[in-house]
Amino acid sequence: MLMAFHHFGTTNEADKVFALLGLATDTTDTMLNPDYTISVEDVYIKTARHLLLRDQSILILHRAGVGFPNRNETLPSWVPDWRSFSEDNSFGTMHTIAGYRAGGEHTSGVSIGSTNDSLVFEGLLVDVVEQVGSVRTPLTDKVDHTVHQHNSEFFAWLIEAESMVEKLENRKATPLGTAAWYSKNETLNDALCRTLVANNILTNPSKLREHCGFWGQHIANLAENVSEPMSEERWKVVVAYDDACTRTTMGRKFFITRNGFMGVTSPGTLPGDAVAIFLGGKTPFITRDSLHAQGGHAFSTLVGEAYVHGLMKGEGLDLAQVRELEFR
């Protein structure tokens, strides 16, 4: 419910959690009783810790991570700041439709960490971010939804993504041969078409590549200020793809990995960050090694969720060994 209603306004920001208790089915859980004597940050920490440990489900991590803007920096990276999101375009809420299961059908292994502000998650580090593009910024990249036109900000974002894909095409080999994986299963252009919409489009998915082509021609015409007649049927296809692309990419970066995967992720992602898969998770996540250790423990930082094409259906579970990853 937190995932579904976090964007609703409240007078007291603690009510981002407490106001939903009347609608929840687990209201007998005394650990979730409203407590207005503690800070909003402590409410969020207490709630996240309890839900993650109780349910052994990491769904709320899709709203956590230091890679998102307007986040309170005092919160541990695994704690969602429910005040910092205005729209619900999380990959975590798409999974029931798109069928994401990056972490397989496992139960998420979540346990208490070595410090009061840490938790341990069972997962795998499967790749490293090699190059990231610019953020498609909602404040500057305005979309005219009446005619599905875009400004120069989006054209630049898309050209940048296409140039990174060209880099993969020119690459002869990678440590795991994943660039070859794309070529065996689909072309890199097909992979890009699916990545731009997180492989989640309801209008005839079997024709996604063709529909991507119609949309691409529309975008090219807009960039060159060319007007071209279009049938009503094709226009509906363009609109559907454009809506899905906007939902997937707005406020995010395109990136490629050392092993040749491509994806879309949170704006705070940097080259050198790791691609992690948590057991039972719906999507991969971007993580970052901390610059310090405490008490003999090395801590990681959660950056944010990611769509990584080719790692969304459990393929990454064979790429590394499961280990315990401790986050602050």
XYZ file of C-alpha atoms in Angstrom:
328
model
C 0.000 0.000 0.000
C 2.909 2.326 0.651
C 3.996 1.779 -2.957
C 0.525 2.587 -4.272
C -0.366 5.661 -2.187
C 2.962 7.357 -1.394
C 2.246 10.256 -3.812
C -0.869 11.395 -1.910
C -0.430 14.619 0.034
C -0.464 14.767 3.841
C -0.240 17.555 6.406
C 2.026 15.514 8.672
C 4.636 13.603 6.670
C 4.519 10.723 9.155
C 1.001 10.112 7.839
C 2.553 8.869 4.578
C 2.736 5.708 6.737
C 0.202 6.117 9.536
C -2.746 7.206 7.358
C -2.662 3.869 5.528
C -3.037 1.750 8.669
C -6.821 1.949 8.495
C -6.724 0.424 5.023
C -4.096 -2.211 5.729
C -4.835 -5.852 6.544
C -2.070 -6.120 9.146
C -3.339 -3.492 11.595
C -2.984 -5.926 14.511
C 0.785 -5.644 14.188
C 1.617 -3.451 17.189
C 4.985 -2.490 15.695
C 3.037 -0.411 13.165
C 1.046 1.540 15.747
C 1.188 5.310 15.095
C 3.777 7.137 17.159
C 3.848 10.900 16.634
C 6.432 11.454 19.346
C 9.325 10.363 17.130
C 10.711 12.133 14.083
C 9.420 11.496 10.562
C 12.794 9.975 9.692
C 12.537 7.531 12.595
C 9.008 6.597 11.505
C 10.296 5.727 8.044
C 13.301 3.788 9.403
C 11.223 1.845 11.936
C 8.564 0.987 9.349
C 11.014 -0.072 6.624
C 13.090 -2.223 9.000
C 10.004 -3.948 10.393
C 8.391 -4.657 7.011
C 11.602 -5.922 5.412
C 12.381 -8.282 8.296
C 8.803 -9.407 8.881
C 7.726 -10.014 5.304
C 11.081 -11.097 3.815
C 10.002 -9.146 0.731
C 12.080 -6.314 -0.705
C 9.369 -4.613 -2.747
C 9.710 -1.327 -0.834
C 13.380 -1.120 -1.872
C 12.108 0.074 -5.253
C 11.438 3.399 -3.517
C 14.745 3.466 -1.650
C 18.286 4.415 -2.605
C 20.528 7.469 -2.611
C 20.234 7.824 -6.386
C 16.890 9.596 -6.190
C 16.618 13.399 -5.850
C 15.095 15.295 -2.911
C 15.960 12.517 -0.498
C 16.834 13.105 3.156
C 20.505 12.202 3.381
C 20.261 11.139 7.022
C 18.172 8.073 6.137
C 19.929 4.736 5.584
C 20.006 3.960 1.878
C 17.600 1.004 2.260
C 14.877 3.214 3.755
C 12.413 4.855 1.330
C 11.859 8.569 1.822
C 8.131 8.612 1.095
C 8.182 12.409 0.748
C 10.487 12.469 -2.270
C 8.303 10.989 -5.027
C 5.552 12.724 -6.980
C 4.787 10.092 -9.643
C 4.466 6.331 -9.565
C 6.731 5.076 -12.346
C 8.612 2.538 -10.242
C 9.757 -0.633 -11.981
C 8.615 -2.403 -8.826
C 4.994 -1.555 -9.557
C 5.315 -2.730 -13.179
C 6.391 -6.269 -12.305
C 2.923 -7.818 -12.135
C 2.242 -6.771 -15.735
C 5.721 -7.142 -17.196
C 6.581 -10.353 -15.357
C 9.900 -9.188 -13.905
C 11.596 -11.779 -11.662
C 15.282 -10.913 -11.739
C 15.857 -12.583 -8.360
C 13.878 -15.710 -9.204
C 11.157 -17.229 -7.051
C 13.295 -17.242 -3.917
C 12.302 -15.776 -0.572
C 14.236 -12.584 0.021
C 16.888 -13.184 2.659
C 16.812 -10.092 4.885
C 18.454 -10.070 8.311
C 19.592 -7.657 11.007
C 22.884 -5.927 10.307
C 25.884 -5.277 12.515
C 24.759 -1.732 13.372
C 21.452 -0.106 14.256
C 21.157 1.464 10.823
C 22.172 -1.514 8.672
C 20.420 -4.542 7.160
C 21.804 -7.582 5.356
C 20.358 -8.810 2.049
C 21.190 -12.030 0.217
C 22.167 -11.324 -3.372
C 24.703 -11.385 -6.169
C 26.952 -8.731 -7.689
C 26.704 -9.557 -11.398
C 28.156 -6.588 -13.277
C 29.585 -3.062 -13.112
C 28.201 0.137 -14.612
C 30.603 1.275 -17.321
C 28.978 4.390 -18.797
C 25.951 6.470 -17.910
C 24.099 9.093 -19.898
C 22.426 12.303 -18.807
C 19.294 12.456 -16.699
C 16.083 12.925 -18.612
C 14.961 15.749 -16.361
C 11.204 16.349 -15.921
C 11.797 20.053 -15.211
C 13.385 20.734 -18.616
C 12.144 17.888 -20.806
C 8.513 18.842 -21.216
C 6.307 16.450 -23.175
C 3.290 17.886 -24.985
C 0.937 14.954 -24.465
C -1.659 16.352 -26.852
C 0.615 15.844 -29.857
C 3.425 13.793 -28.244
C 6.085 16.278 -29.135
C 9.403 16.585 -27.374
C 12.016 19.267 -27.005
C 15.740 19.208 -27.655
C 16.441 17.794 -24.180
C 14.896 14.459 -25.104
C 16.509 14.342 -28.537
C 19.916 14.787 -26.879
C 19.091 12.107 -24.282
C 18.079 9.641 -27.005
C 21.102 10.344 -29.215
C 23.339 9.771 -26.199
C 21.689 6.402 -25.543
C 22.023 5.384 -29.189
C 25.729 6.269 -29.156
C 26.268 3.974 -26.164
C 24.499 1.154 -27.984
C 26.796 1.739 -30.957
C 29.699 1.313 -28.552
C 28.359 -2.139 -27.672
C 27.967 -2.980 -31.350
C 31.609 -2.158 -32.002
C 32.818 -4.203 -29.059
C 34.304 -7.535 -30.130
C 34.107 -9.359 -26.812
C 33.232 -8.914 -23.161
C 34.226 -10.974 -20.124
C 30.934 -12.861 -20.185
C 30.163 -12.439 -23.866
C 26.882 -10.691 -23.120
C 27.153 -8.484 -26.180
C 27.100 -11.779 -28.076
C 24.060 -12.766 -25.967
C 22.116 -9.869 -27.451
C 23.172 -10.800 -30.982
C 22.117 -14.420 -30.442
C 18.671 -13.548 -29.121
C 17.881 -10.210 -30.780
C 19.623 -7.290 -32.430
C 21.010 -4.461 -30.334
C 18.386 -2.173 -31.875
C 15.675 -4.572 -30.731
C 17.219 -4.585 -27.257
C 17.231 -0.770 -27.234
C 13.584 -0.635 -28.332
C 12.612 -2.877 -25.443
C 14.840 -1.090 -22.938
C 13.292 2.316 -23.692
C 9.910 0.996 -22.553
C 11.249 -1.464 -19.933
C 9.887 -4.241 -22.176
C 6.460 -3.320 -20.891
C 3.956 -2.227 -23.505
C 0.412 -3.541 -23.648
C -0.420 -2.720 -27.266
C 0.452 -5.898 -29.187
C 3.837 -6.730 -27.577
C 4.696 -9.108 -30.430
C 4.963 -6.105 -32.740
C 6.995 -3.945 -30.378
C 9.938 -3.668 -32.794
C 7.670 -2.455 -35.595
C 5.928 -0.022 -33.301
C 9.285 1.250 -32.074
C 10.154 1.944 -35.712
C 6.987 4.009 -36.208
C 7.763 5.961 -33.035
C 11.395 6.445 -34.057
C 10.351 7.906 -37.387
C 7.963 10.243 -35.594
C 10.750 11.394 -33.263
C 13.113 11.915 -36.215
C 10.480 14.012 -37.999
C 9.971 16.121 -34.879
C 13.696 16.686 -34.546
C 13.875 17.896 -38.157
C 10.612 19.833 -37.883
C 9.052 17.697 -40.621
C 5.310 17.073 -40.762
C 4.259 13.708 -42.155
C 0.661 12.424 -42.476
C -0.067 9.391 -40.312
C -3.028 7.023 -40.173
C -5.115 6.932 -36.999
C -4.048 3.348 -36.355
C -0.347 4.181 -36.598
C -0.823 7.287 -34.450
C -2.304 5.152 -31.670
C 0.775 2.922 -31.849
C 3.089 5.937 -31.639
C 1.171 7.343 -28.657
C 1.258 4.010 -26.787
C 5.000 3.587 -27.288
C 5.693 7.225 -26.418
C 3.709 6.980 -23.190
C 5.602 3.842 -22.191
C 8.948 5.458 -23.060
C 8.150 8.561 -21.026
C 7.083 6.442 -18.037
C 10.298 4.409 -18.245
C 12.901 7.086 -18.928
C 11.665 10.311 -17.331
C 13.914 11.251 -14.423
C 16.337 8.428 -15.225
C 19.662 7.698 -16.933
C 20.455 5.242 -19.724
C 23.538 3.129 -19.023
C 25.655 0.245 -20.282
C 27.662 -2.242 -18.244
C 31.132 -3.697 -18.440
C 29.692 -6.982 -19.677
C 27.613 -5.348 -22.401
C 24.139 -5.040 -20.895
C 22.044 -1.897 -21.331
C 19.484 -0.424 -18.978
C 17.733 2.523 -17.357
C 18.231 3.558 -13.750
C 18.068 6.306 -11.136
C 19.700 9.701 -11.742
C 22.361 9.241 -9.064
C 23.996 6.210 -10.710
C 27.714 6.591 -11.491
C 30.300 4.621 -13.494
C 31.831 2.005 -11.232
C 28.600 1.265 -9.372
C 27.668 -2.408 -9.186
C 24.647 -4.197 -10.660
C 23.183 -6.369 -7.906
C 20.403 -8.924 -7.886
C 18.730 -9.653 -4.551
C 17.121 -13.054 -4.050
C 13.390 -12.751 -4.705
C 13.780 -9.255 -6.141
C 11.726 -8.198 -9.132
C 14.465 -6.130 -10.803
C 18.210 -5.609 -10.479
C 19.447 -2.780 -8.255
C 22.428 -0.465 -8.480
C 24.699 -0.517 -5.419
C 27.863 1.281 -4.368
C 30.694 0.272 -2.059
C 31.093 2.630 0.865
C 34.374 4.455 1.282
C 34.740 3.321 4.865
C 34.364 0.276 7.053
C 33.267 0.126 10.660
C 33.972 -2.557 13.222
C 35.562 -4.801 10.637
C 32.498 -4.672 8.377
C 32.396 -3.238 4.874
C 29.093 -1.575 4.065
C 27.365 -0.992 0.763
C 24.994 1.765 -0.267
C 21.786 1.194 -2.221
C 21.652 3.586 -5.170
C 18.333 2.535 -6.695
C 16.318 0.147 -8.829
C 17.176 -0.545 -12.462
C 15.780 -2.086 -15.603
C 18.613 -4.123 -17.166
C 17.648 -5.757 -20.435
C 18.574 -9.424 -20.352
C 18.605 -9.694 -16.542
C 14.895 -9.329 -15.792
C 13.817 -13.002 -15.852
C 16.397 -14.614 -13.586
C 19.223 -14.839 -16.131
C 21.697 -13.188 -13.768
C 21.368 -15.838 -11.060
C 23.989 -17.953 -12.842
C 26.517 -15.131 -13.196
C 27.844 -14.997 -9.623
C 27.681 -16.617 -6.198
C 25.041 -15.632 -3.663
C 26.532 -13.653 -0.787
C 25.440 -11.503 2.130
C 25.491 -7.786 1.329
C 25.236 -5.354 4.241
C 23.721 -1.929 3.560
C 23.576 1.313 5.488
